[in-house]
Amino acid sequence: MENNRRSFIKKLGVAGATAAIIPSVFASEGKPLNFLNRIETKRNTKPIAIALIGAGGMGVADTNTALKHDNINLLAVCDLYEGRLEESKERWGSDLFLTKKYEDILRRDDIDAVIIGTPDHWHKKISIDALKAGKHVYCEKPLVHSIEEGHEVIKAWEKSGRIFMVGSQGLSSLGNEKAKQLLEAGAIGEINYAEGFWARNSPLGAWQYPIPNDASQETVDWKKFIEPTTKRPFDEDRFFRWRNYTDYGTGMSGDLFVHLFSSLHFITGSYGPNKVAATGGLRYWKDGREVPDVLMGMFDYPDTDNHPAFNLSLRCNFVDGTSGSTYLKIVGSKGSMDVTWDDVMLKQNTASNDNDPFTAEKASEESMTRSYRKKILPPSNTFYEAERGYKGAHYDHFANFFHAIRTGGTVVEDPVFGFRAAAPALLCNDSYRQNKFIQWDPEQMKIV
């Protein structure tokens, strides 16, 4: 198992993740707190020239993270709003090449890789065009805007010979890696259920993004923005708050469920569910949006060589009075794990009740009554936490991407993995709108 784990982590192209202390499940005496660390190793630092296409919130965050790595040079930025181009110059330097046409970037021979941080409805087109132009691609999740687009991107990637990373950065986290290791080692037994929850309670969290005072057809290339979809008059809400509209975004599931799918599939080795159902509604943010602000999904995962059959429940609430509640729980026959990108709480029902006088008395009576009666045991908790100074999953995801470019290696989230994570999220939207169960073939990646 240890050799398998080392081989697995090496393939990620990031430095190894380890626990400073052996998990208590495998030791005679374990401590409740274990620190996770990432061992820094000497890396290939050949210069890589990048460009950003889509300089909104996530595109900027991606680029700032990319630039924390050695010998990464930003040469160009593309956005359809002039204000973001001006901000890019102030943020990253006046010598940047700025354009509203992403094709201008793809024609440049001095750019090795592009970061695609556009709205979802542009992911497929720009990804395929970038691959055909010989560029490596880092594309934000979800990989595509609709199920029909997935295989097109995969085919273009396979033909290109380029590196393609999908941006669900949790896959490169210490937390996910530790959870995968624990599951493979049998720490919670056989998985039978999982659940995830993502809660928000703020205008920004509910995609009520600020609209600049100068927003107009003079500062925004609206014609280009709507080019792949329905033709409409200029609408500043649709441009700056695009996640609220089905022409451009993929709703709560495409924005947030996809992270939970990605982590779960990484930890379990799953290809995805074979049955999808969803329900929800618009409960509070009745601002003209076309997507719900409360969404629940239910998913059946089939028995495979990688895992037994299990069920998944996902929830998202943009009007949660508690707010801030985000988690992924994986439940097995011997325990469970609460997983975040920075830590894992392992709970195991294997402790003894030797110090409980009531239980001791009842144990003495067993020979006189029903000896087969099962006991209720309290859980034994072990907490794994990232060490101070950990640079985070986002940083490590780009480390994997750049290492693969420099060495001709592989990434943790290529288009096949990315589509298998995006597909059930997109099908969740379809189930909600069509009010029906949807059957999915996770291996062939097609609707049944």
Coordinates of C-alpha atoms in Angstrom, one line a residue:
M1 CA 0.0 0.0 0.0
E2 CA 2.8 2.4 0.9
N3 CA 4.5 1.8 -2.5
N4 CA 1.2 2.4 -4.3
R5 CA 0.7 5.7 -2.4
R6 CA 4.2 6.9 -3.2
S7 CA 3.8 6.0 -6.8
F8 CA 0.4 7.8 -6.9
I9 CA 1.8 11.0 -5.3
K10 CA 4.8 11.0 -7.6
K11 CA 2.5 10.9 -10.7
L12 CA 0.8 14.1 -9.5
G13 CA 3.9 16.1 -10.3
V14 CA 3.9 17.8 -6.9
A15 CA 6.1 17.2 -3.9
G16 CA 5.0 14.3 -1.7
A17 CA 2.3 14.7 0.9
T18 CA 2.9 12.9 4.2
A19 CA 1.6 12.7 7.7
A20 CA 4.1 13.6 10.5
I21 CA 2.6 11.0 12.7
I22 CA 1.3 7.5 11.8
P23 CA -2.5 7.4 11.8
S24 CA -3.9 6.0 15.1
V25 CA -5.9 3.3 13.2
F26 CA -2.6 1.7 12.3
A27 CA -0.7 2.3 15.5
S28 CA -1.1 0.9 18.9
E29 CA -1.2 4.4 20.4
G30 CA -2.1 7.3 18.2
K31 CA -2.3 11.0 19.0
P32 CA -5.5 12.9 18.1
L33 CA -3.7 15.6 16.0
N34 CA -1.5 14.8 13.1
F35 CA 0.2 17.4 10.9
L36 CA 0.2 17.1 7.1
N37 CA 3.1 18.5 5.2
R38 CA 4.4 18.8 1.6
I39 CA 8.0 18.1 1.2
E40 CA 9.6 20.6 -1.1
T41 CA 11.9 19.1 -3.7
K42 CA 14.2 20.6 -6.3
R43 CA 12.2 21.2 -9.5
N44 CA 12.7 22.0 -13.1
T45 CA 12.2 25.7 -13.4
K46 CA 12.4 26.3 -17.2
P47 CA 10.7 29.6 -18.0
I48 CA 7.1 29.4 -19.1
A49 CA 5.2 32.3 -20.8
I50 CA 1.5 32.5 -20.0
A51 CA -1.5 34.6 -21.0
L52 CA -4.8 35.2 -19.3
I53 CA -8.1 35.0 -21.2
G54 CA -10.9 36.3 -19.0
A55 CA -9.7 38.7 -16.3
G56 CA -12.6 38.4 -13.8
G57 CA -12.4 37.3 -10.2
M58 CA -11.2 33.7 -10.8
G59 CA -9.0 34.5 -13.7
V60 CA -7.2 37.1 -11.6
A61 CA -6.9 34.7 -8.7
D62 CA -5.5 32.0 -11.0
T63 CA -2.9 34.3 -12.5
N64 CA -1.8 35.7 -9.2
T65 CA -1.3 32.1 -8.0
A66 CA 0.5 31.1 -11.1
L67 CA 2.9 34.0 -10.8
K68 CA 4.0 32.8 -7.3
H69 CA 5.9 30.0 -9.1
D70 CA 9.4 30.5 -10.3
N71 CA 10.1 31.6 -13.9
I72 CA 6.4 32.1 -14.9
N73 CA 6.0 35.2 -17.0
L74 CA 2.7 36.9 -17.9
L75 CA 2.8 38.4 -21.4
A76 CA -0.8 39.1 -22.3
V77 CA -4.3 39.5 -21.0
C78 CA -7.6 39.3 -22.8
D79 CA -11.0 40.5 -21.6
L80 CA -14.2 41.9 -23.1
Y81 CA -14.4 44.7 -20.6
E82 CA -12.0 47.6 -20.9
G83 CA -11.9 48.3 -17.2
R84 CA -10.4 44.9 -16.5
L85 CA -7.7 45.5 -19.1
E86 CA -6.8 48.7 -17.5
E87 CA -6.7 47.0 -14.1
S88 CA -4.5 44.3 -15.5
K89 CA -2.0 46.9 -16.6
E90 CA -2.0 48.4 -13.1
R91 CA -1.8 45.0 -11.4
W92 CA 0.8 43.2 -13.5
G93 CA 2.7 45.9 -15.5
S94 CA 2.3 48.4 -18.3
D95 CA 4.2 46.3 -20.8
L96 CA 1.5 43.7 -21.0
F97 CA -0.2 43.0 -24.4
L98 CA -3.9 43.8 -23.9
T99 CA -6.7 42.7 -26.2
K100 CA -10.4 42.0 -26.4
K101 CA -9.8 39.2 -29.0
Y102 CA -8.5 36.0 -27.6
E103 CA -7.4 35.0 -31.1
D104 CA -4.7 37.6 -30.9
I105 CA -3.2 35.8 -28.0
L106 CA -3.3 32.4 -29.7
R107 CA -1.5 33.7 -32.7
R108 CA 1.5 34.6 -30.6
D109 CA 4.4 32.2 -30.8
D110 CA 6.0 33.4 -27.6
I111 CA 3.1 32.3 -25.4
D112 CA 3.4 28.7 -24.1
A113 CA 0.2 28.4 -22.0
V114 CA -3.1 30.1 -21.5
I115 CA -5.4 30.4 -18.4
I116 CA -9.1 30.4 -19.4
G117 CA -11.1 32.2 -16.7
T118 CA -14.0 33.1 -18.9
P119 CA -17.7 32.4 -18.2
D120 CA -18.6 28.8 -18.8
H121 CA -20.2 29.2 -22.2
W122 CA -16.8 30.1 -23.7
H123 CA -14.8 27.2 -22.2
K124 CA -15.2 24.7 -25.0
K125 CA -14.5 27.1 -27.9
I126 CA -11.5 28.8 -26.4
S127 CA -10.0 25.5 -25.1
I128 CA -10.2 23.8 -28.5
D129 CA -8.9 26.8 -30.3
A130 CA -6.0 27.1 -27.8
L131 CA -5.1 23.4 -28.2
K132 CA -5.2 23.7 -32.0
A133 CA -2.8 26.7 -31.7
G134 CA -0.4 24.5 -29.8
K135 CA -0.9 26.1 -26.4
H136 CA -1.1 24.3 -23.0
V137 CA -4.3 25.0 -21.3
Y138 CA -5.5 25.7 -17.7
C139 CA -9.3 26.0 -17.9
E140 CA -11.5 26.8 -14.9
K141 CA -14.1 24.4 -13.9
P142 CA -16.6 23.2 -15.0
L143 CA -14.8 22.0 -18.1
V144 CA -17.8 22.6 -20.4
H145 CA -21.2 24.4 -20.4
S146 CA -23.2 21.4 -21.6
I147 CA -22.9 17.6 -21.8
E148 CA -22.7 17.7 -25.6
E149 CA -19.4 19.7 -25.5
G150 CA -17.4 17.3 -23.3
H151 CA -16.2 14.8 -25.9
E152 CA -15.3 17.6 -28.3
V153 CA -12.8 19.0 -25.8
I154 CA -11.4 15.5 -25.0
K155 CA -10.8 14.7 -28.7
A156 CA -9.1 18.0 -29.3
W157 CA -6.9 17.5 -26.2
E158 CA -5.9 13.9 -27.2
K159 CA -5.0 15.1 -30.7
S160 CA -3.0 18.1 -29.6
G161 CA -0.3 16.5 -27.4
R162 CA -0.6 19.5 -25.1
I163 CA -1.0 19.6 -21.3
F164 CA -4.6 20.4 -20.2
M165 CA -5.5 21.1 -16.6
V166 CA -9.0 21.7 -15.3
G167 CA -9.2 24.1 -12.4
S168 CA -10.8 22.2 -9.5
Q169 CA -7.8 22.9 -7.3
G170 CA -8.9 20.8 -4.4
L171 CA -7.6 17.7 -6.2
S172 CA -4.0 18.9 -5.4
S173 CA -4.7 19.5 -1.8
L174 CA -3.1 17.8 1.2
G175 CA -6.6 17.1 2.6
N176 CA -7.8 15.2 -0.5
E177 CA -4.5 13.3 -0.7
K178 CA -4.7 12.2 2.9
A179 CA -8.4 11.2 2.6
K180 CA -7.5 9.0 -0.5
Q181 CA -4.7 7.4 1.5
L182 CA -6.9 6.6 4.5
L183 CA -9.7 5.2 2.3
E184 CA -7.3 3.0 0.4
A185 CA -5.8 1.7 3.7
G186 CA -9.2 0.7 5.0
A187 CA -9.5 3.3 7.7
I188 CA -13.3 3.7 7.3
G189 CA -14.0 0.3 5.9
E190 CA -16.0 0.1 2.7
I191 CA -17.6 3.3 1.5
N192 CA -21.4 3.2 1.4
Y193 CA -22.5 6.9 1.5
A194 CA -21.1 10.4 1.0
E195 CA -22.6 13.9 1.4
G196 CA -21.5 17.4 0.7
F197 CA -22.8 20.9 1.6
W198 CA -21.9 24.4 0.4
A199 CA -23.6 27.3 2.2
R200 CA -23.4 31.0 1.6
N201 CA -25.3 34.0 2.9
S202 CA -24.1 37.2 1.2
P203 CA -24.8 39.1 -2.0
L204 CA -21.3 38.4 -3.4
G205 CA -21.7 34.7 -2.4
A206 CA -25.0 34.6 -4.3
W207 CA -23.3 36.1 -7.4
Q208 CA -24.5 39.6 -7.0
Y209 CA -21.2 40.9 -8.3
P210 CA -20.6 44.6 -8.5
I211 CA -21.4 46.4 -11.8
P212 CA -18.9 49.1 -12.8
N213 CA -20.3 52.6 -13.2
D214 CA -18.9 52.8 -16.8
A215 CA -20.5 49.5 -17.9
S216 CA -21.9 50.1 -21.4
Q217 CA -21.7 48.9 -25.0
E218 CA -18.8 51.3 -25.4
T219 CA -16.7 49.6 -22.7
V220 CA -18.0 46.0 -23.1
D221 CA -17.8 43.8 -26.3
W222 CA -21.3 42.5 -25.8
K223 CA -21.5 41.1 -29.4
K224 CA -18.5 38.9 -28.7
F225 CA -19.8 37.8 -25.3
I226 CA -23.1 36.4 -26.7
E227 CA -21.6 35.1 -29.9
P228 CA -21.9 31.4 -28.9
T229 CA -25.4 31.7 -27.6
T230 CA -28.8 33.6 -27.8
K231 CA -28.6 37.0 -29.3
R232 CA -29.9 39.7 -27.0
P233 CA -29.7 43.5 -26.4
F234 CA -26.9 44.7 -24.1
D235 CA -27.6 43.7 -20.5
E236 CA -25.1 44.7 -17.9
D237 CA -26.5 42.2 -15.4
R238 CA -26.0 39.3 -17.8
F239 CA -22.4 40.3 -18.5
F240 CA -21.2 41.0 -14.9
R241 CA -23.5 38.6 -13.1
W242 CA -23.4 35.9 -15.7
R243 CA -23.5 33.0 -13.3
N244 CA -27.2 33.7 -12.7
Y245 CA -28.2 33.0 -16.3
T246 CA -28.3 29.6 -18.1
D247 CA -27.0 31.0 -21.4
Y248 CA -23.6 31.6 -19.8
G249 CA -23.3 29.8 -16.4
T250 CA -24.0 26.4 -15.0
G251 CA -25.8 27.3 -11.7
M252 CA -24.9 26.2 -8.2
S253 CA -24.0 22.7 -9.3
G254 CA -21.6 23.8 -12.1
D255 CA -20.0 26.3 -9.8
L256 CA -19.9 24.4 -6.5
F257 CA -21.1 20.8 -6.8
V258 CA -18.4 20.2 -9.3
H259 CA -15.7 20.8 -6.6
L260 CA -17.4 18.2 -4.4
F261 CA -17.6 15.7 -7.3
S262 CA -14.0 16.3 -8.2
S263 CA -12.8 15.7 -4.6
L264 CA -15.0 12.6 -4.2
H265 CA -13.9 11.1 -7.5
F266 CA -10.2 11.7 -6.7
I267 CA -10.5 10.2 -3.2
T268 CA -12.5 7.1 -4.3
G269 CA -11.1 6.6 -7.8
S270 CA -14.7 6.8 -9.1
Y271 CA -15.8 7.6 -12.6
G272 CA -19.1 9.0 -11.4
P273 CA -22.7 8.2 -10.7
N274 CA -25.1 6.2 -13.0
K275 CA -28.3 7.9 -11.8
V276 CA -28.9 11.6 -11.1
A277 CA -31.8 13.4 -9.5
A278 CA -32.2 17.0 -8.3
T279 CA -34.7 19.4 -6.7
G280 CA -34.6 22.9 -5.3
G281 CA -36.0 26.3 -6.0
L282 CA -35.6 30.1 -5.9
R283 CA -36.2 31.0 -2.3
Y284 CA -34.7 34.5 -1.8
W285 CA -32.5 35.9 -4.6
K286 CA -35.5 36.8 -6.8
D287 CA -33.5 39.2 -8.9
G288 CA -34.3 37.9 -12.3
R289 CA -31.9 35.0 -12.2
E290 CA -32.7 31.8 -14.0
V291 CA -31.2 29.4 -11.6
P292 CA -32.2 28.2 -8.0
D293 CA -30.6 29.5 -4.9
V294 CA -31.3 26.3 -3.0
L295 CA -30.4 23.0 -4.7
M296 CA -30.2 19.4 -3.6
G297 CA -28.9 16.5 -5.7
M298 CA -29.0 12.7 -5.2
F299 CA -26.7 10.3 -7.0
D300 CA -26.3 6.5 -7.2
Y301 CA -22.7 5.3 -7.7
P302 CA -22.5 1.7 -9.1
D303 CA -20.3 -1.1 -7.9
T304 CA -16.9 -0.9 -9.7
D305 CA -13.4 -2.3 -9.4
N306 CA -12.4 0.8 -7.5
H307 CA -15.2 1.0 -5.0
P308 CA -18.5 -0.7 -3.9
A309 CA -21.8 0.9 -4.7
F310 CA -22.7 3.9 -2.6
N311 CA -25.0 6.9 -2.5
L312 CA -24.2 10.6 -2.6
S313 CA -26.2 13.6 -1.4
L314 CA -25.2 17.2 -2.2
R315 CA -26.8 20.4 -1.0
C316 CA -26.2 24.1 -1.7
N317 CA -27.9 27.0 0.0
F318 CA -27.4 30.7 -0.8
V319 CA -29.7 31.8 2.0
D320 CA -28.2 29.8 4.9
G321 CA -28.6 31.6 8.2
T322 CA -25.6 29.8 9.6
S323 CA -23.4 30.5 6.5
G324 CA -19.9 29.3 6.0
S325 CA -20.7 25.6 6.1
T326 CA -18.8 23.7 3.5
Y327 CA -17.8 20.1 3.8
L328 CA -17.5 16.7 2.2
K329 CA -18.2 13.7 4.4
I330 CA -17.4 10.1 3.3
V331 CA -19.0 7.3 5.3
G332 CA -17.9 3.7 5.4
S333 CA -18.7 0.5 7.3
K334 CA -16.1 1.3 10.1
G335 CA -16.1 5.1 10.3
S336 CA -16.2 8.3 8.3
M337 CA -14.1 11.2 7.2
D338 CA -14.9 14.9 7.1
V339 CA -12.6 16.3 4.3
T340 CA -11.5 19.8 3.4
W341 CA -8.6 20.9 1.3
D342 CA -6.5 21.6 4.4
D343 CA -7.6 18.9 6.9
V344 CA -9.3 15.6 7.5
M345 CA -11.3 14.4 10.6
L346 CA -11.3 10.6 10.8
K347 CA -14.0 9.1 13.0
Q348 CA -13.9 5.4 13.7
N349 CA -16.4 3.3 15.8
T350 CA -13.7 1.1 17.2
A351 CA -13.1 2.4 20.7
S352 CA -13.8 0.3 23.8
N353 CA -16.0 1.2 26.7
D354 CA -13.8 -0.2 29.4
N355 CA -14.2 3.0 31.5
D356 CA -18.0 3.0 31.4
P357 CA -19.3 1.3 34.6
F358 CA -22.8 0.9 33.1
T359 CA -21.5 -0.8 30.1
A360 CA -19.2 -3.0 32.2
E361 CA -22.2 -4.1 34.4
K362 CA -24.3 -4.9 31.3
A363 CA -21.4 -6.8 29.8
S364 CA -21.4 -9.1 32.9
E365 CA -25.0 -9.9 32.3
E366 CA -24.5 -11.0 28.7
S367 CA -24.0 -14.6 29.5
M368 CA -27.4 -14.7 31.2
T369 CA -29.2 -12.9 28.4
R370 CA -28.6 -12.4 24.7
S371 CA -24.9 -12.8 24.0
Y372 CA -25.3 -11.8 20.4
R373 CA -26.6 -8.3 21.3
K374 CA -24.4 -5.6 19.6
K375 CA -22.8 -2.7 21.5
I376 CA -22.9 1.0 20.8
L377 CA -19.4 2.3 20.7
P378 CA -18.3 5.9 20.8
P379 CA -16.2 7.1 17.8
S380 CA -12.4 7.5 18.0
N381 CA -11.4 10.7 16.4
T382 CA -8.1 11.5 14.6
F383 CA -7.5 14.9 13.1
Y384 CA -5.1 15.7 10.3
E385 CA -4.2 19.3 9.7
A386 CA -2.0 21.1 7.2
E387 CA 1.2 22.4 8.8
R388 CA 1.7 26.1 9.1
G389 CA 3.2 27.5 6.0
Y390 CA 1.3 25.2 3.6
K391 CA 0.9 27.2 0.4
G392 CA -2.5 25.7 -0.4
A393 CA -4.3 23.6 -3.0
H394 CA -4.4 26.4 -5.6
Y395 CA -0.6 26.8 -5.5
D396 CA -0.1 23.0 -5.8
H397 CA -2.5 22.7 -8.7
F398 CA -0.4 25.1 -10.7
A399 CA 2.7 23.3 -9.5
N400 CA 1.3 20.2 -11.1
F401 CA 0.4 22.0 -14.3
F402 CA 3.8 23.7 -14.8
H403 CA 5.7 20.6 -13.8
A404 CA 3.8 18.6 -16.5
I405 CA 4.6 21.2 -19.1
R406 CA 8.3 21.2 -18.3
T407 CA 8.7 17.5 -18.1
G408 CA 6.0 16.2 -20.5
G409 CA 4.3 14.6 -17.6
T410 CA 0.6 14.2 -16.6
V411 CA -1.8 16.3 -14.5
V412 CA -4.2 15.2 -11.8
E413 CA -7.2 16.7 -13.6
D414 CA -7.1 16.3 -17.3
P415 CA -10.2 16.7 -19.6
V416 CA -11.4 13.2 -19.0
F417 CA -11.3 13.5 -15.3
G418 CA -12.7 17.1 -15.6
F419 CA -15.6 16.0 -17.7
R420 CA -16.5 13.1 -15.4
A421 CA -16.7 15.6 -12.6
A422 CA -18.6 18.2 -14.6
A423 CA -21.1 15.8 -16.2
P424 CA -23.1 14.9 -13.0
A425 CA -23.2 18.6 -12.1
L426 CA -24.6 19.5 -15.5
L427 CA -27.0 16.6 -15.3
C428 CA -28.1 17.9 -11.9
N429 CA -29.3 21.0 -13.7
D430 CA -31.1 19.0 -16.4
S431 CA -32.8 16.9 -13.7
Y432 CA -34.0 20.0 -11.9
R433 CA -35.4 21.6 -15.0
Q434 CA -36.9 18.4 -16.5
N435 CA -38.2 17.1 -13.1
K436 CA -36.9 13.5 -13.7
F437 CA -34.2 11.0 -12.9
I438 CA -31.4 10.9 -15.5
Q439 CA -29.4 7.7 -16.3
W440 CA -25.7 8.2 -17.0
D441 CA -22.9 5.9 -18.2
P442 CA -19.8 7.2 -16.2
E443 CA -17.3 5.0 -18.1
Q444 CA -18.4 5.9 -21.6
M445 CA -19.4 9.4 -20.5
K446 CA -22.8 9.5 -22.1
I447 CA -26.5 9.7 -21.2
V448 CA -28.3 6.3 -21.3

